[in-house]
Amino acid sequence: MNTLSNQEKDEILQTLHVRFNAHPERHPDLTWPDVLTRLQEDDRKLVVLAEMERTGGEPDVIRLPNGALAFCDCSPESPSGRRSLCYDASALAARKKNKPDGSAVALAEEMGIELLDEATYRHLQTLGSFDLKTSSWIVTPETIRQKGGALFCDRRYDHIFLYHNGADSYYAARGFRGMLIL
């Protein structure tokens, strides 16, 4: 999807506005007109947000620990349209049997979003309870990737856990969360 019709733009803006109003705890210092102004600066942002929405991410505005604003996947579970993926392209290429349809890193790049890193994932969890039944791949340090591993997180027992797995693994309950910096 490269462009949105005026109707599609209105629909995604309406969806985002409703979600913004429904979850003020995620952005207590922001107003919708401030967010709307940033969104109207570049139509590509709406294209990305529409794709985040289409794949089940339920994007909403959050303030990152560094003060920047981002639309982040706030679906209760890892986005349903972004699961059963290995970590990255090299993991996908290395898998000889039962390959998944793609990789988290490649799909995030294709969508125009960034995977969450551990700090951002943990910050998101301060704004709600996410991944109670699923898990999400996160940015993995190169030193771990060089050894074939990748990192993912979830929330269990009211605690955020960081785990490792082979980067070529994939599960129906593991996807990835992303964000679009405003």
PDB file of C-alpha atoms in Angstrom:
ATOM      1  CA  MET A   1       0.000   0.000   0.000  1.00  0.00           C
ATOM      2  CA  ASN A   2       1.724   3.177  -1.171  1.00  0.00           C
ATOM      3  CA  THR A   3      -1.073   5.729  -0.819  1.00  0.00           C
ATOM      4  CA  LEU A   4      -4.399   6.035   0.919  1.00  0.00           C
ATOM      5  CA  SER A   5      -7.627   7.399  -0.494  1.00  0.00           C
ATOM      6  CA  ASN A   6      -9.205  10.314   1.329  1.00  0.00           C
ATOM      7  CA  GLN A   7     -11.753   7.906   2.805  1.00  0.00           C
ATOM      8  CA  GLU A   8      -8.973   5.590   4.056  1.00  0.00           C
ATOM      9  CA  LYS A   9      -7.151   8.574   5.589  1.00  0.00           C
ATOM     10  CA  ASP A  10     -10.323   9.641   7.369  1.00  0.00           C
ATOM     11  CA  GLU A  11     -10.917   6.088   8.609  1.00  0.00           C
ATOM     12  CA  ILE A  12      -7.440   5.616  10.060  1.00  0.00           C
ATOM     13  CA  LEU A  13      -7.489   9.077  11.646  1.00  0.00           C
ATOM     14  CA  GLN A  14     -10.875   8.311  13.208  1.00  0.00           C
ATOM     15  CA  THR A  15      -9.635   4.966  14.536  1.00  0.00           C
ATOM     16  CA  LEU A  16      -6.512   6.581  16.002  1.00  0.00           C
ATOM     17  CA  HIS A  17      -8.526   9.431  17.521  1.00  0.00           C
ATOM     18  CA  VAL A  18     -10.972   7.044  19.218  1.00  0.00           C
ATOM     19  CA  ARG A  19      -8.084   4.950  20.594  1.00  0.00           C
ATOM     20  CA  PHE A  20      -6.246   8.097  21.730  1.00  0.00           C
ATOM     21  CA  ASN A  21      -9.310   9.188  23.728  1.00  0.00           C
ATOM     22  CA  ALA A  22      -9.902   5.703  25.143  1.00  0.00           C
ATOM     23  CA  HIS A  23      -6.375   5.396  26.621  1.00  0.00           C
ATOM     24  CA  PRO A  24      -5.269   8.750  28.097  1.00  0.00           C
ATOM     25  CA  GLU A  25      -2.914   6.926  30.486  1.00  0.00           C
ATOM     26  CA  ARG A  26      -0.623   6.210  27.524  1.00  0.00           C
ATOM     27  CA  HIS A  27      -0.129   9.909  26.719  1.00  0.00           C
ATOM     28  CA  PRO A  28      -1.202  12.098  29.666  1.00  0.00           C
ATOM     29  CA  ASP A  29       0.649  15.188  28.456  1.00  0.00           C
ATOM     30  CA  LEU A  30      -0.669  15.200  24.874  1.00  0.00           C
ATOM     31  CA  THR A  31      -3.733  16.500  23.092  1.00  0.00           C
ATOM     32  CA  TRP A  32      -5.196  15.068  19.903  1.00  0.00           C
ATOM     33  CA  PRO A  33      -4.673  18.316  17.924  1.00  0.00           C
ATOM     34  CA  ASP A  34      -0.925  18.124  18.711  1.00  0.00           C
ATOM     35  CA  VAL A  35      -0.779  14.546  17.413  1.00  0.00           C
ATOM     36  CA  LEU A  36      -2.949  15.338  14.395  1.00  0.00           C
ATOM     37  CA  THR A  37      -0.632  18.186  13.386  1.00  0.00           C
ATOM     38  CA  ARG A  38       2.332  15.789  13.371  1.00  0.00           C
ATOM     39  CA  LEU A  39       0.401  13.219  11.353  1.00  0.00           C
ATOM     40  CA  GLN A  40      -0.628  15.755   8.739  1.00  0.00           C
ATOM     41  CA  GLU A  41       3.009  16.724   8.092  1.00  0.00           C
ATOM     42  CA  ASP A  42       3.606  13.567   6.044  1.00  0.00           C
ATOM     43  CA  ASP A  43       0.999  11.303   4.399  1.00  0.00           C
ATOM     44  CA  ARG A  44       3.434   8.367   4.582  1.00  0.00           C
ATOM     45  CA  LYS A  45       2.894   8.251   8.347  1.00  0.00           C
ATOM     46  CA  LEU A  46      -0.770   7.471   7.774  1.00  0.00           C
ATOM     47  CA  VAL A  47       0.144   4.730   5.297  1.00  0.00           C
ATOM     48  CA  VAL A  48       2.403   3.131   7.915  1.00  0.00           C
ATOM     49  CA  LEU A  49      -0.204   3.482  10.654  1.00  0.00           C
ATOM     50  CA  ALA A  50      -2.875   1.971   8.415  1.00  0.00           C
ATOM     51  CA  GLU A  51      -0.599  -1.047   7.876  1.00  0.00           C
ATOM     52  CA  MET A  52       0.086  -1.317  11.608  1.00  0.00           C
ATOM     53  CA  GLU A  53      -3.681  -1.297  12.146  1.00  0.00           C
ATOM     54  CA  ARG A  54      -4.363  -3.789   9.340  1.00  0.00           C
ATOM     55  CA  THR A  55      -1.910  -6.291  10.835  1.00  0.00           C
ATOM     56  CA  GLY A  56      -3.513  -6.067  14.290  1.00  0.00           C
ATOM     57  CA  GLY A  57      -1.157  -3.683  16.071  1.00  0.00           C
ATOM     58  CA  GLU A  58      -3.728  -1.210  17.396  1.00  0.00           C
ATOM     59  CA  PRO A  59      -1.198   1.659  17.305  1.00  0.00           C
ATOM     60  CA  ASP A  60      -1.462   4.430  19.886  1.00  0.00           C
ATOM     61  CA  VAL A  61       0.721   7.372  20.837  1.00  0.00           C
ATOM     62  CA  ILE A  62       3.227   6.981  23.653  1.00  0.00           C
ATOM     63  CA  ARG A  63       6.062   9.138  24.888  1.00  0.00           C
ATOM     64  CA  LEU A  64       9.315   7.210  24.795  1.00  0.00           C
ATOM     65  CA  PRO A  65      11.780   7.349  27.705  1.00  0.00           C
ATOM     66  CA  ASN A  66      13.931   9.815  25.713  1.00  0.00           C
ATOM     67  CA  GLY A  67      10.940  12.164  25.366  1.00  0.00           C
ATOM     68  CA  ALA A  68      10.205  11.425  21.704  1.00  0.00           C
ATOM     69  CA  LEU A  69       6.698  10.617  20.564  1.00  0.00           C
ATOM     70  CA  ALA A  70       5.889   7.397  18.768  1.00  0.00           C
ATOM     71  CA  PHE A  71       2.920   5.403  17.626  1.00  0.00           C
ATOM     72  CA  CYS A  72       3.506   1.985  19.174  1.00  0.00           C
ATOM     73  CA  ASP A  73       1.633  -1.305  18.801  1.00  0.00           C
ATOM     74  CA  CYS A  74      -0.660  -1.411  21.834  1.00  0.00           C
ATOM     75  CA  SER A  75      -2.703  -4.500  20.987  1.00  0.00           C
ATOM     76  CA  PRO A  76      -3.192  -6.645  24.091  1.00  0.00           C
ATOM     77  CA  GLU A  77      -1.324  -9.525  22.429  1.00  0.00           C
ATOM     78  CA  SER A  78       1.434  -9.547  19.829  1.00  0.00           C
ATOM     79  CA  PRO A  79      -0.190  -8.331  16.575  1.00  0.00           C
ATOM     80  CA  SER A  80      -2.048 -11.240  15.003  1.00  0.00           C
ATOM     81  CA  GLY A  81      -1.001 -10.358  11.457  1.00  0.00           C
ATOM     82  CA  ARG A  82       2.676 -10.459  12.382  1.00  0.00           C
ATOM     83  CA  ARG A  83       3.153 -13.836  14.019  1.00  0.00           C
ATOM     84  CA  SER A  84       4.818 -17.095  12.999  1.00  0.00           C
ATOM     85  CA  LEU A  85       7.905 -15.272  11.742  1.00  0.00           C
ATOM     86  CA  CYS A  86      11.539 -16.039  12.405  1.00  0.00           C
ATOM     87  CA  TYR A  87      13.730 -13.149  13.552  1.00  0.00           C
ATOM     88  CA  ASP A  88      15.521 -11.907  10.408  1.00  0.00           C
ATOM     89  CA  ALA A  89      16.378 -12.682   6.775  1.00  0.00           C
ATOM     90  CA  SER A  90      19.560 -14.604   7.558  1.00  0.00           C
ATOM     91  CA  ALA A  91      17.638 -16.829   9.986  1.00  0.00           C
ATOM     92  CA  LEU A  92      14.986 -17.387   7.327  1.00  0.00           C
ATOM     93  CA  ALA A  93      17.626 -18.261   4.725  1.00  0.00           C
ATOM     94  CA  ALA A  94      19.356 -20.679   7.116  1.00  0.00           C
ATOM     95  CA  ARG A  95      16.173 -22.591   7.837  1.00  0.00           C
ATOM     96  CA  LYS A  96      16.080 -25.670   5.596  1.00  0.00           C
ATOM     97  CA  LYS A  97      12.701 -27.219   6.490  1.00  0.00           C
ATOM     98  CA  ASN A  98       9.306 -25.778   7.366  1.00  0.00           C
ATOM     99  CA  LYS A  99      10.269 -22.204   6.637  1.00  0.00           C
ATOM    100  CA  PRO A 100       7.944 -19.497   7.942  1.00  0.00           C
ATOM    101  CA  ASP A 101       6.493 -16.962   5.524  1.00  0.00           C
ATOM    102  CA  GLY A 102       8.991 -14.304   6.506  1.00  0.00           C
ATOM    103  CA  SER A 103      10.926 -12.586   9.251  1.00  0.00           C
ATOM    104  CA  ALA A 104      10.090  -9.957  11.836  1.00  0.00           C
ATOM    105  CA  VAL A 105      12.958  -7.643  10.868  1.00  0.00           C
ATOM    106  CA  ALA A 106      12.130  -7.740   7.156  1.00  0.00           C
ATOM    107  CA  LEU A 107       8.404  -7.189   7.690  1.00  0.00           C
ATOM    108  CA  ALA A 108       9.046  -4.291  10.070  1.00  0.00           C
ATOM    109  CA  GLU A 109      11.325  -2.699   7.486  1.00  0.00           C
ATOM    110  CA  GLU A 110       8.777  -3.287   4.726  1.00  0.00           C
ATOM    111  CA  MET A 111       6.079  -1.678   6.874  1.00  0.00           C
ATOM    112  CA  GLY A 112       8.282   1.309   7.751  1.00  0.00           C
ATOM    113  CA  ILE A 113       8.387   0.653  11.501  1.00  0.00           C
ATOM    114  CA  GLU A 114      11.082  -0.203  14.021  1.00  0.00           C
ATOM    115  CA  LEU A 115      11.084  -3.277  16.241  1.00  0.00           C
ATOM    116  CA  LEU A 116      10.999  -2.411  19.923  1.00  0.00           C
ATOM    117  CA  ASP A 117      14.210  -2.802  21.859  1.00  0.00           C
ATOM    118  CA  GLU A 118      14.225  -4.151  25.410  1.00  0.00           C
ATOM    119  CA  ALA A 119      14.030  -0.722  27.068  1.00  0.00           C
ATOM    120  CA  THR A 120      11.098   0.384  24.900  1.00  0.00           C
ATOM    121  CA  TYR A 121       9.310  -2.937  25.437  1.00  0.00           C
ATOM    122  CA  ARG A 122       9.701  -2.573  29.201  1.00  0.00           C
ATOM    123  CA  HIS A 123       8.515   1.046  28.998  1.00  0.00           C
ATOM    124  CA  LEU A 124       5.427  -0.005  27.028  1.00  0.00           C
ATOM    125  CA  GLN A 125       4.612  -2.459  29.800  1.00  0.00           C
ATOM    126  CA  THR A 126       4.424   0.456  32.277  1.00  0.00           C
ATOM    127  CA  LEU A 127       1.505   1.801  30.216  1.00  0.00           C
ATOM    128  CA  GLY A 128      -0.568  -1.393  30.299  1.00  0.00           C
ATOM    129  CA  SER A 129      -0.387  -5.177  30.375  1.00  0.00           C
ATOM    130  CA  PHE A 130       0.700  -6.585  27.023  1.00  0.00           C
ATOM    131  CA  ASP A 131       1.659 -10.065  25.767  1.00  0.00           C
ATOM    132  CA  LEU A 132      -0.028 -12.011  28.556  1.00  0.00           C
ATOM    133  CA  LYS A 133      -0.496 -15.008  26.211  1.00  0.00           C
ATOM    134  CA  THR A 134       1.905 -14.212  23.368  1.00  0.00           C
ATOM    135  CA  SER A 135       5.485 -13.019  23.013  1.00  0.00           C
ATOM    136  CA  SER A 136       7.245 -10.480  20.812  1.00  0.00           C
ATOM    137  CA  TRP A 137      10.634 -10.474  19.106  1.00  0.00           C
ATOM    138  CA  ILE A 138      12.728  -7.438  20.090  1.00  0.00           C
ATOM    139  CA  VAL A 139      15.877  -5.861  18.672  1.00  0.00           C
ATOM    140  CA  THR A 140      18.711  -8.288  19.307  1.00  0.00           C
ATOM    141  CA  PRO A 141      22.335  -7.237  19.857  1.00  0.00           C
ATOM    142  CA  GLU A 142      24.662  -8.273  17.032  1.00  0.00           C
ATOM    143  CA  THR A 143      26.832 -10.292  19.439  1.00  0.00           C
ATOM    144  CA  ILE A 144      23.857 -12.576  20.113  1.00  0.00           C
ATOM    145  CA  ARG A 145      22.802 -12.709  16.451  1.00  0.00           C
ATOM    146  CA  GLN A 146      26.307 -13.759  15.394  1.00  0.00           C
ATOM    147  CA  LYS A 147      25.866 -16.843  17.533  1.00  0.00           C
ATOM    148  CA  GLY A 148      22.474 -17.689  16.011  1.00  0.00           C
ATOM    149  CA  GLY A 149      20.252 -16.335  18.773  1.00  0.00           C
ATOM    150  CA  ALA A 150      17.552 -13.698  19.025  1.00  0.00           C
ATOM    151  CA  LEU A 151      15.646 -12.112  21.904  1.00  0.00           C
ATOM    152  CA  PHE A 152      11.961 -11.900  22.695  1.00  0.00           C
ATOM    153  CA  CYS A 153       9.855 -10.719  25.622  1.00  0.00           C
ATOM    154  CA  ASP A 154       6.502 -11.336  27.232  1.00  0.00           C
ATOM    155  CA  ARG A 155       4.617 -10.600  30.435  1.00  0.00           C
ATOM    156  CA  ARG A 156       3.784 -13.415  32.840  1.00  0.00           C
ATOM    157  CA  TYR A 157       3.034 -13.381  36.567  1.00  0.00           C
ATOM    158  CA  ASP A 158       2.925  -9.568  36.379  1.00  0.00           C
ATOM    159  CA  HIS A 159       6.616  -9.559  35.414  1.00  0.00           C
ATOM    160  CA  ILE A 160       8.319  -8.753  32.113  1.00  0.00           C
ATOM    161  CA  PHE A 161      10.572 -11.582  30.960  1.00  0.00           C
ATOM    162  CA  LEU A 162      13.412 -11.436  28.446  1.00  0.00           C
ATOM    163  CA  TYR A 163      14.223 -14.726  26.706  1.00  0.00           C
ATOM    164  CA  HIS A 164      16.387 -16.087  23.923  1.00  0.00           C
ATOM    165  CA  ASN A 165      15.711 -18.548  21.152  1.00  0.00           C
ATOM    166  CA  GLY A 166      17.310 -19.568  17.896  1.00  0.00           C
ATOM    167  CA  ALA A 167      16.681 -16.742  15.432  1.00  0.00           C
ATOM    168  CA  ASP A 168      15.272 -19.268  12.961  1.00  0.00           C
ATOM    169  CA  SER A 169      12.545 -20.412  15.360  1.00  0.00           C
ATOM    170  CA  TYR A 170       8.961 -19.312  14.939  1.00  0.00           C
ATOM    171  CA  TYR A 171       5.752 -19.909  16.823  1.00  0.00           C
ATOM    172  CA  ALA A 172       2.089 -19.124  16.297  1.00  0.00           C
ATOM    173  CA  ALA A 173       2.088 -17.130  19.528  1.00  0.00           C
ATOM    174  CA  ARG A 174       5.225 -15.079  18.780  1.00  0.00           C
ATOM    175  CA  GLY A 175       5.162 -11.975  16.670  1.00  0.00           C
ATOM    176  CA  PHE A 176       6.644  -8.539  16.982  1.00  0.00           C
ATOM    177  CA  ARG A 177       5.643  -5.076  18.112  1.00  0.00           C
ATOM    178  CA  GLY A 178       6.786  -2.025  16.269  1.00  0.00           C
ATOM    179  CA  MET A 179       6.751   1.726  16.470  1.00  0.00           C
ATOM    180  CA  LEU A 180       6.719   4.750  14.224  1.00  0.00           C
ATOM    181  CA  ILE A 181       8.602   7.724  15.628  1.00  0.00           C
ATOM    182  CA  LEU A 182       6.687  10.959  15.061  1.00  0.00           C
TER     183      LEU A 182
END
